[in-house]
PDB file of C-alpha atoms and ligand atoms in Angstrom:
ATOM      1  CA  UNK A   1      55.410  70.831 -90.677  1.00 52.00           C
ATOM      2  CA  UNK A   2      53.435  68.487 -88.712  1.00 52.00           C
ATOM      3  CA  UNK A   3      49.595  68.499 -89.766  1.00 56.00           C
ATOM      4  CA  UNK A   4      46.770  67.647 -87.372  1.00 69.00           C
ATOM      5  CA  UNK A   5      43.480  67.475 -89.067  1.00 88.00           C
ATOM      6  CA  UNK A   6      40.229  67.297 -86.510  1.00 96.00           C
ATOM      7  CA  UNK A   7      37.512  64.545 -87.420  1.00 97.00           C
ATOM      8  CA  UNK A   8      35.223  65.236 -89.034  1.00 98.00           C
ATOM      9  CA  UNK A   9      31.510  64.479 -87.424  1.00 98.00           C
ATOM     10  CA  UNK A  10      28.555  63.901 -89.164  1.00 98.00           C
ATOM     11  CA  UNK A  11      25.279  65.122 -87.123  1.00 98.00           C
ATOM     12  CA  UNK A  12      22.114  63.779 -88.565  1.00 98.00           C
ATOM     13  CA  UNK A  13      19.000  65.979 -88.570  1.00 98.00           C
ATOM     14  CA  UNK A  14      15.309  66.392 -88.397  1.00 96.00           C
ATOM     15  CA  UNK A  15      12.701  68.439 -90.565  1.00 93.00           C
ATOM     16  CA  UNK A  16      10.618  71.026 -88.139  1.00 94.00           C
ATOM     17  CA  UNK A  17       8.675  73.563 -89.443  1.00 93.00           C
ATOM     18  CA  UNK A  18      10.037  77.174 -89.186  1.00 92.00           C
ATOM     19  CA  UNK A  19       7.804  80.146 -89.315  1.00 94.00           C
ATOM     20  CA  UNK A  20       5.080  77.344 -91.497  1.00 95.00           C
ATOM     21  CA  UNK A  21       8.477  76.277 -93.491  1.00 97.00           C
ATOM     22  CA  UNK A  22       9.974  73.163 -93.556  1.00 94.00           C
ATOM     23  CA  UNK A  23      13.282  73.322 -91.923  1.00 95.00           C
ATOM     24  CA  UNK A  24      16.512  71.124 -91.279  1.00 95.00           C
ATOM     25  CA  UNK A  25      16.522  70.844 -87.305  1.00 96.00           C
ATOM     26  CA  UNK A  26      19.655  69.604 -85.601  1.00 97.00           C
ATOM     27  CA  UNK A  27      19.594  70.689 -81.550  1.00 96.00           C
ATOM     28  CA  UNK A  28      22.832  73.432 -81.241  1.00 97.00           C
ATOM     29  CA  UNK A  29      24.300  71.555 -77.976  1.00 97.00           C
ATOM     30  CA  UNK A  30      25.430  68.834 -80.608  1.00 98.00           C
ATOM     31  CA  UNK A  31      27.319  71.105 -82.365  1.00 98.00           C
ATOM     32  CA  UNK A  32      29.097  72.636 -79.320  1.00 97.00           C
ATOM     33  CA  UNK A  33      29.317  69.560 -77.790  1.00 98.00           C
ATOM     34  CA  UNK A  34      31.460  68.038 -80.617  1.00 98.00           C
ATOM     35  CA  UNK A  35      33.504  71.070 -81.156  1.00 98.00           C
ATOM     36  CA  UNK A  36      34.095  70.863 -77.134  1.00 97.00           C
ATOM     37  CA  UNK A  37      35.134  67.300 -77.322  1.00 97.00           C
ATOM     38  CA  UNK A  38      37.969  67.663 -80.245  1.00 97.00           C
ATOM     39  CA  UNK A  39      35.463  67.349 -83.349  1.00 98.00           C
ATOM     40  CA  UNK A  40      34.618  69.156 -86.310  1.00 97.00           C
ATOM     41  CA  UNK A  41      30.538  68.913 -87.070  1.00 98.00           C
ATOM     42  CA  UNK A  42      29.091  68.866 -90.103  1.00 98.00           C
ATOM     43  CA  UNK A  43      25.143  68.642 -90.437  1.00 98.00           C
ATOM     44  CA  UNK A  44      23.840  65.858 -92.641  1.00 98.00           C
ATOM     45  CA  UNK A  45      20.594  65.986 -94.150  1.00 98.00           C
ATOM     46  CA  UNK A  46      17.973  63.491 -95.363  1.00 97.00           C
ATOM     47  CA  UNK A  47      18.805  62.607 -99.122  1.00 96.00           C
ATOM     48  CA  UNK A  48      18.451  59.377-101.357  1.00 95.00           C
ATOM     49  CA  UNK A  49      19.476  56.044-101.169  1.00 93.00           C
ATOM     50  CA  UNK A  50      23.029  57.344-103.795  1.00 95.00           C
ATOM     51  CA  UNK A  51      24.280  60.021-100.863  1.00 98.00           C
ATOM     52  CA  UNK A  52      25.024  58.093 -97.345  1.00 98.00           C
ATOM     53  CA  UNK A  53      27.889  56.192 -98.672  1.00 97.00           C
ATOM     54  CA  UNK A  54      29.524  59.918-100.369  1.00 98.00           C
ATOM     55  CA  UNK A  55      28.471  61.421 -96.935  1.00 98.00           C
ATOM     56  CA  UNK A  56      30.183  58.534 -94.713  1.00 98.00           C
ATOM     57  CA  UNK A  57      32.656  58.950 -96.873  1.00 97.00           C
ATOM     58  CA  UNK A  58      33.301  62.550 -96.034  1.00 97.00           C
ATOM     59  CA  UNK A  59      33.102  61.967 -92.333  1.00 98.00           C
ATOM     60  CA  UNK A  60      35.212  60.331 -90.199  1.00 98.00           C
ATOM     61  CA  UNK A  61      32.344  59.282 -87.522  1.00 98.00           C
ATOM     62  CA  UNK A  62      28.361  59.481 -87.017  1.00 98.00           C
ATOM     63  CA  UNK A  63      26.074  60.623 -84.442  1.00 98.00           C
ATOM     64  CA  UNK A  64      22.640  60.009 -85.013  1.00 98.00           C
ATOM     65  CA  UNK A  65      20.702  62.850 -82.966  1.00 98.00           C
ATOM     66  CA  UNK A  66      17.512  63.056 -81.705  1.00 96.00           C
ATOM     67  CA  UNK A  67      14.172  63.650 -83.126  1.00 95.00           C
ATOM     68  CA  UNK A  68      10.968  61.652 -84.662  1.00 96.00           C
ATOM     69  CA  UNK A  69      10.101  58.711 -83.747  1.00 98.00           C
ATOM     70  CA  UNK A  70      11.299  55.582 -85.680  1.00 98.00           C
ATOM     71  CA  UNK A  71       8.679  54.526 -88.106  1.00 97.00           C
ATOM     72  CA  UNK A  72       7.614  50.854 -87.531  1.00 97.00           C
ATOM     73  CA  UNK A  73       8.212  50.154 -90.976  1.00 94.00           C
ATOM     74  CA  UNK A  74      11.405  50.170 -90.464  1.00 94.00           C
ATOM     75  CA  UNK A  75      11.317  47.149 -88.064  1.00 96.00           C
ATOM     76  CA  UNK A  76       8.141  45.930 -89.803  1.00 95.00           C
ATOM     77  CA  UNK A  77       5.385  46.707 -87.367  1.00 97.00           C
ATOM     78  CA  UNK A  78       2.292  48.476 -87.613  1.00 97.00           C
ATOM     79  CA  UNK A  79       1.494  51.744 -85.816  1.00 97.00           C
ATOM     80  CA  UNK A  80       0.388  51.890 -82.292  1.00 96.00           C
ATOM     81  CA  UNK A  81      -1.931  54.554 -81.674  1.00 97.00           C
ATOM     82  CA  UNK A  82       0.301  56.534 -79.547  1.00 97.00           C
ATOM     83  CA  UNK A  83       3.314  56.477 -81.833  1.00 97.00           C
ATOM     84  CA  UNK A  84       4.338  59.798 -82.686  1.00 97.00           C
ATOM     85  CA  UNK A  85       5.790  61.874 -85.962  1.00 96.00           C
ATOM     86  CA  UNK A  86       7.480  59.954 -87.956  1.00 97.00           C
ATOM     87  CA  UNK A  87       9.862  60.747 -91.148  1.00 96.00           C
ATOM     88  CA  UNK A  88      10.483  57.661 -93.319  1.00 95.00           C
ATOM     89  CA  UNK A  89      13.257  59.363 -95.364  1.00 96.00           C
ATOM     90  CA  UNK A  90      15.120  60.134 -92.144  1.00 97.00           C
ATOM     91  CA  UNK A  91      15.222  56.658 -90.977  1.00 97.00           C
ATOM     92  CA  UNK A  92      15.986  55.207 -94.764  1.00 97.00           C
ATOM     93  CA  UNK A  93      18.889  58.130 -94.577  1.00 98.00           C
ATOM     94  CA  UNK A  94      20.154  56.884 -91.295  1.00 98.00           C
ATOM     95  CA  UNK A  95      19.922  53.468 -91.697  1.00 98.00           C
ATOM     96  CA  UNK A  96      21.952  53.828 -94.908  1.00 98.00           C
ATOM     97  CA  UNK A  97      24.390  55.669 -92.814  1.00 98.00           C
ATOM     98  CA  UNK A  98      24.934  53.203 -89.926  1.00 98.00           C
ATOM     99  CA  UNK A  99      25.758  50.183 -92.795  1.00 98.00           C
ATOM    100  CA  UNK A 100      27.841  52.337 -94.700  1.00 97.00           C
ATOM    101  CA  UNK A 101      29.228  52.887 -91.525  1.00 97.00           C
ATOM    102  CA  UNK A 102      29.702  49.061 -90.578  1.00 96.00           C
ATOM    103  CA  UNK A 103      31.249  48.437 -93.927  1.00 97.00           C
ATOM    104  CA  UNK A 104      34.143  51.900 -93.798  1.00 96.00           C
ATOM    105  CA  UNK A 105      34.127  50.650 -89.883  1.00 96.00           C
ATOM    106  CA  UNK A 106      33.261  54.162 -88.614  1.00 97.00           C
ATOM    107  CA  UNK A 107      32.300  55.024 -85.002  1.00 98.00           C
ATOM    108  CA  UNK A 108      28.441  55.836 -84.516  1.00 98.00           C
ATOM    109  CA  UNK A 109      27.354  57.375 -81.340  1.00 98.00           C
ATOM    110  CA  UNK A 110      23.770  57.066 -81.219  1.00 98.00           C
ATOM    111  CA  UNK A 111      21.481  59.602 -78.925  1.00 98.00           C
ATOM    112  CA  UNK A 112      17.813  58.680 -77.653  1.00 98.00           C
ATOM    113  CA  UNK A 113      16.139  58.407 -80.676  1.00 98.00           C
ATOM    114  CA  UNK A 114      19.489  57.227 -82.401  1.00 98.00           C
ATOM    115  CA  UNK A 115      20.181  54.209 -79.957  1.00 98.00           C
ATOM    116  CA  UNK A 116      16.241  53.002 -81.398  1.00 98.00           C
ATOM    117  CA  UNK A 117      17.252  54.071 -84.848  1.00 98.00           C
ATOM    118  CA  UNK A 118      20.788  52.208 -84.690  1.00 98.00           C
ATOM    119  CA  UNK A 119      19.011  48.979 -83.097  1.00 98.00           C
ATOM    120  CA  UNK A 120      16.395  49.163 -85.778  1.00 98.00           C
ATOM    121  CA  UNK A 121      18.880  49.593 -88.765  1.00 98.00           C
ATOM    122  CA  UNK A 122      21.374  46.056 -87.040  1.00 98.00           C
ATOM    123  CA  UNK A 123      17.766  44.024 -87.436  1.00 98.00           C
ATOM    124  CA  UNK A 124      16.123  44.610 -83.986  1.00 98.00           C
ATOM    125  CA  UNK A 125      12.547  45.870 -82.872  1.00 98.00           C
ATOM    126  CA  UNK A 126      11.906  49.320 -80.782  1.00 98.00           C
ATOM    127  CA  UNK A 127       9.254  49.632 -77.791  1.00 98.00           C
ATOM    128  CA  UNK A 128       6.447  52.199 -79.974  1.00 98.00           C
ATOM    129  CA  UNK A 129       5.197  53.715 -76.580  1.00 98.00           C
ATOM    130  CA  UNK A 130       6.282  52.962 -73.358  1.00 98.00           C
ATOM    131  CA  UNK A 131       3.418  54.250 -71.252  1.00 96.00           C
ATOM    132  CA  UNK A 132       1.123  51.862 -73.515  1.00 96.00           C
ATOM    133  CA  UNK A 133       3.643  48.976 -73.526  1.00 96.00           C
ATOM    134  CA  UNK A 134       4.737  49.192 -69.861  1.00 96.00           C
ATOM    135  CA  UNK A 135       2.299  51.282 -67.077  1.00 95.00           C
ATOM    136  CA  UNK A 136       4.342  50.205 -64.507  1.00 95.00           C
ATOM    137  CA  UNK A 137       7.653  52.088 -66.092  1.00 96.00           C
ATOM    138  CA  UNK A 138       8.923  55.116 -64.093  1.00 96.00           C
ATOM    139  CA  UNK A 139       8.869  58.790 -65.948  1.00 96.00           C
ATOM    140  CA  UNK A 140      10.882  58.532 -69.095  1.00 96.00           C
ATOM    141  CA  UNK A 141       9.524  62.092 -70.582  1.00 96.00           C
ATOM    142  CA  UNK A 142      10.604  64.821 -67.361  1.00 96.00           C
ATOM    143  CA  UNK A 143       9.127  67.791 -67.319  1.00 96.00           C
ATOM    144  CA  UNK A 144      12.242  69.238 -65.474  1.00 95.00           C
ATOM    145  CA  UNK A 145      14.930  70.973 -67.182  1.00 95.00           C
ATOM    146  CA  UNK A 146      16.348  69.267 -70.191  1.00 95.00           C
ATOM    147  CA  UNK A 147      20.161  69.144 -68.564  1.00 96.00           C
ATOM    148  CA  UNK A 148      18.756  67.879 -64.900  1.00 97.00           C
ATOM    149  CA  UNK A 149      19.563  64.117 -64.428  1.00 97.00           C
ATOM    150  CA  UNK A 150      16.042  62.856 -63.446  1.00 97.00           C
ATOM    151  CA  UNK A 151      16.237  58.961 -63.039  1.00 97.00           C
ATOM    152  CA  UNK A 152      18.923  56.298 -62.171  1.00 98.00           C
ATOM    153  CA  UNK A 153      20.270  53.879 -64.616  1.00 98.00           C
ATOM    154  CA  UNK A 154      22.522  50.662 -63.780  1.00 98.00           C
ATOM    155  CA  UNK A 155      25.609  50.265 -65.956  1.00 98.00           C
ATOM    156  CA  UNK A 156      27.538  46.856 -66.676  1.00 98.00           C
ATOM    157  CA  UNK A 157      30.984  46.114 -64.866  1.00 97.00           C
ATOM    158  CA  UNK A 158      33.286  46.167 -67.772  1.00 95.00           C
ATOM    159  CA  UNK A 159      31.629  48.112 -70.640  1.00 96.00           C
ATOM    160  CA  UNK A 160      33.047  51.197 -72.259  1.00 97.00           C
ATOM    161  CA  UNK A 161      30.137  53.250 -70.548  1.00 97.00           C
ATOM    162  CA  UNK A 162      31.296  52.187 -67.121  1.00 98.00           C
ATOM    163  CA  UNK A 163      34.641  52.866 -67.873  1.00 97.00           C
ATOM    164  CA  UNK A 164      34.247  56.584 -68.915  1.00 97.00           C
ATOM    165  CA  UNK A 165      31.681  57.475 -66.060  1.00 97.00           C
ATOM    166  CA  UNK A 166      33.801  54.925 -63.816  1.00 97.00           C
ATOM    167  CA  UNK A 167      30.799  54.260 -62.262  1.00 97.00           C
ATOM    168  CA  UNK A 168      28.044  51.454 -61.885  1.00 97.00           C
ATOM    169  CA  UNK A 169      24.903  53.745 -61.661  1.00 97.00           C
ATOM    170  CA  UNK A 170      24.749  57.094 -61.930  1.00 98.00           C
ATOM    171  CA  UNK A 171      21.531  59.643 -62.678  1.00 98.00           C
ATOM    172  CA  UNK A 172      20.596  60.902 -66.017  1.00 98.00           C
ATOM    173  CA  UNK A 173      18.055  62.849 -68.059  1.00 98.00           C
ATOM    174  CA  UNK A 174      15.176  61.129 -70.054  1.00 98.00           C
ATOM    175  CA  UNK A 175      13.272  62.376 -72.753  1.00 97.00           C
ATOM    176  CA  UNK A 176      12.088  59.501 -74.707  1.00 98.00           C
ATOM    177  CA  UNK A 177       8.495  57.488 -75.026  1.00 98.00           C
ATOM    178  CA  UNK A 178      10.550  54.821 -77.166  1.00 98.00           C
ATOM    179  CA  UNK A 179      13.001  52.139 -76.714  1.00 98.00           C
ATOM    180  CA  UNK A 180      14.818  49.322 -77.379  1.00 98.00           C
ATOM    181  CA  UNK A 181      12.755  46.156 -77.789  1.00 98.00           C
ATOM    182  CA  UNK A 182      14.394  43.303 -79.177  1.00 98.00           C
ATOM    183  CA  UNK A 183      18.104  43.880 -79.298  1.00 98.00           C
ATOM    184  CA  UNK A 184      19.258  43.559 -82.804  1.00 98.00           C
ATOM    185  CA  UNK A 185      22.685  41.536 -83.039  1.00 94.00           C
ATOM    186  CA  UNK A 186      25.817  42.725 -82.867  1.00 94.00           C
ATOM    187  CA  UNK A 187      24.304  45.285 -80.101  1.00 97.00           C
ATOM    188  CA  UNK A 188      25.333  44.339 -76.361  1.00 97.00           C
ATOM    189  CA  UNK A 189      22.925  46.491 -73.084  1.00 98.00           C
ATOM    190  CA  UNK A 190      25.347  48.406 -71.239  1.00 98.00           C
ATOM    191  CA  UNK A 191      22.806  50.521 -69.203  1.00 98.00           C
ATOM    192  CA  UNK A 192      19.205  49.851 -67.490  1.00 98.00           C
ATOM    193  CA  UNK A 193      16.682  51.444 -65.514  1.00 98.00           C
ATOM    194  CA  UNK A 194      15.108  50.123 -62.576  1.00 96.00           C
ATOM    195  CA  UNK A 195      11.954  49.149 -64.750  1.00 96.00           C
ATOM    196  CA  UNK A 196      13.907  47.423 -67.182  1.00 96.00           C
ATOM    197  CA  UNK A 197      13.970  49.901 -69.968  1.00 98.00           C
ATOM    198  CA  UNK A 198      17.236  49.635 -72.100  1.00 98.00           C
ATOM    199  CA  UNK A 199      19.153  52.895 -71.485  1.00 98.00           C
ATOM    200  CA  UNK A 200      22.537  51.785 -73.239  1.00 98.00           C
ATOM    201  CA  UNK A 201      23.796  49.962 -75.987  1.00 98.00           C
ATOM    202  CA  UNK A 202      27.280  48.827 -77.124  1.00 98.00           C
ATOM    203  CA  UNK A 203      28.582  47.070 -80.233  1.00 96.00           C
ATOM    204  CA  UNK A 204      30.164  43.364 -78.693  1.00 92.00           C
ATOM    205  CA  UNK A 205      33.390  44.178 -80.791  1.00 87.00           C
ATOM    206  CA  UNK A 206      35.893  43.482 -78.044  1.00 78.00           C
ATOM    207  CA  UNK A 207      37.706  47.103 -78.696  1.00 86.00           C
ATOM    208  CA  UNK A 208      38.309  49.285 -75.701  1.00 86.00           C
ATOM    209  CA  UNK A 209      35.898  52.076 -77.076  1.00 91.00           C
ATOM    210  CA  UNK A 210      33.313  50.156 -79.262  1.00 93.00           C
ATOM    211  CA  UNK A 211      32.782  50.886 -82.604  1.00 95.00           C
ATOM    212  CA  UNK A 212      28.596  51.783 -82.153  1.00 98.00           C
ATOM    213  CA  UNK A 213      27.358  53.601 -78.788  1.00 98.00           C
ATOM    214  CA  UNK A 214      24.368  54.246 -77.769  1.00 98.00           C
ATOM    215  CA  UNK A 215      22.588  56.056 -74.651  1.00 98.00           C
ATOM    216  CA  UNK A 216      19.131  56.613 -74.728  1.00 98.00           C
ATOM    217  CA  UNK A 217      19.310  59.904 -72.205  1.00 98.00           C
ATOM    218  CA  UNK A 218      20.512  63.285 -73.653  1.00 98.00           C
ATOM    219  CA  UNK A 219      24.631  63.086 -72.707  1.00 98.00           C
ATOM    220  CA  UNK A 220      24.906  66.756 -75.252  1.00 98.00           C
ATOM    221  CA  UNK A 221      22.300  68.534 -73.028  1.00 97.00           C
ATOM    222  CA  UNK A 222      23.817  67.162 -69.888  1.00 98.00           C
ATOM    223  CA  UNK A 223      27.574  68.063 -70.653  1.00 97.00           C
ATOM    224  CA  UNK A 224      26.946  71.779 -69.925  1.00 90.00           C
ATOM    225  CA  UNK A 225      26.842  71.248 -66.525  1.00 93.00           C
ATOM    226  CA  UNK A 226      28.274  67.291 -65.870  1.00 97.00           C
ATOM    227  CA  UNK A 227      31.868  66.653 -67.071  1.00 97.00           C
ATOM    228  CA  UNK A 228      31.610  63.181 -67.543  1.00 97.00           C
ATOM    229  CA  UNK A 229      28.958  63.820 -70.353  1.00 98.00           C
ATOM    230  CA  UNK A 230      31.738  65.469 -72.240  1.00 98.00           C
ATOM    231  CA  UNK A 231      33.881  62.706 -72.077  1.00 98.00           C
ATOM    232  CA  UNK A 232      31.740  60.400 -73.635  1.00 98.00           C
ATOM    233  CA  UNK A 233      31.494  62.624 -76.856  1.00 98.00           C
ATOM    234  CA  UNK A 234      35.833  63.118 -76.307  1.00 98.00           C
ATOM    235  CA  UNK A 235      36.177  59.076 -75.837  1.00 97.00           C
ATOM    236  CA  UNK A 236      34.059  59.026 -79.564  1.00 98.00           C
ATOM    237  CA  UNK A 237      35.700  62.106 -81.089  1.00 98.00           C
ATOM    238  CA  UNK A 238      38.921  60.140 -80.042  1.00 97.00           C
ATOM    239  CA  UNK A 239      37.633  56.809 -81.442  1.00 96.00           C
ATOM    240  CA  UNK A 240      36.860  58.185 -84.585  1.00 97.00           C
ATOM    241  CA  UNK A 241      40.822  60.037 -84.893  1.00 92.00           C
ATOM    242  CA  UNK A 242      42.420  56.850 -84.641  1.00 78.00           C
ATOM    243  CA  UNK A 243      40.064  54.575 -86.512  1.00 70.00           C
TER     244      UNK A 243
HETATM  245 MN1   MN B   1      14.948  57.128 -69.647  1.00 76.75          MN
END
């Protein structure tokens, strides 16, 4: 009998407090999203520095979800004054993650905070505030619903990203105050915004689907209602099958 086993997903996770307890805090549309797009989630905590390689072991990709911001230690900065929560074991969990990942040559798909997170982690630098940093930049935090597509990004000819949404600028959500600074090697833009802001990243492997994606807009909350959201999480659940 012919056996087809799903891959297996690994969602990272933030601590919220629930009812004045600490709580593991993963948003749901991740889960459904993956489970939509061929995958089977699993929901990976913060631990220490001896569980990422057992837990990249277990899974067959990554997607580091949203959350905290990245703590400037991690790209050895101080703290701006308008840099927000922070959770040090998060990004020394993730970071372990995405090089364990690199070395079993695992997919990552990396969302808003995990595109800063994932550029950190390869060696580069992340924006700490963008209204401090650049007052010119258009609204990156909407106040409109989390799924609506709010601002226009331009996407390279060629690149994976342009490719799935077979388009070179489309519209999508924003809920971020960080970004990518320096781009760390190894990491290729794929996406801007008019002001310049880094909205997509792309490992400069010369694969079809890279092995590390990022997009700093929220493709899980937009795939409810825009198809081509979906398929970037079924062109990574598909990555992550055959690698
Ligand atoms: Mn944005």
């Amino acid at each position: 009998m012919q056996q087809f086993t799903k891959p297996v997903i690994g969602i990272t996770s933030s601590i919220v407090s629930h009812n004045t307890i600490k709580s593991l805090n993963v948003h749901e549309r991740f889960i459904r999203t993956v489970i939509q797009a061929g995958g089977v989630p699993i929901v990976i905590p913060n631990g220490t520095d001896d569980m990422p390689e057992t837990w990249m072991s277990m899974c067959d990709g990554l997607i580091l979800s949203s959350g905290e911001d990245v703590d400037p230690n991690s790209y050895l900065e101080n703290p701006d004054p308008q840099l927000q929560k922070t959770n040090v074991n998060r990004d020394n969990t993730e970071i372990a993650l995405v090089h364990c990942a690199e070395e079993q040559k695992k997919p990552i798909f990396a969302v808003c905070r995990g595109i800063t997170l994932l550029n950190a982690a390869l060696g580069g630098t992340v924006i700490q505030d963008i209204g401090t940093w650049f007052p010119q930049a258009i609204q990156h935090y909407q106040l409109a619903e989390r799924y609506e597509a709010t601002h226009d990004i331009q996407i390279e000819s060629g690149s994976w990203l342009q490719k799935i949404t077979n388009s070179t600028g489309i519209r999508v959500n924003s809920h971020h105050h960080q970004a990518i600074n320096k781009l760390a090697s190894g990491l290729k833009v794929t996406a801007k915004t008019p002001d310049g802001m880094i909205e997509a990243v792309e490992s400069s492997d010369a694969a079809a689907v890279p092995l590390f994606m990022g997009v700093q807009w929220h493709p899980e909350a937009m795939a409810r209602v825009n198809p081509t959201m979906l398929e970037l999480f079924k062109s990574f659940v598909m990555k992550c099958t055959n690698t």
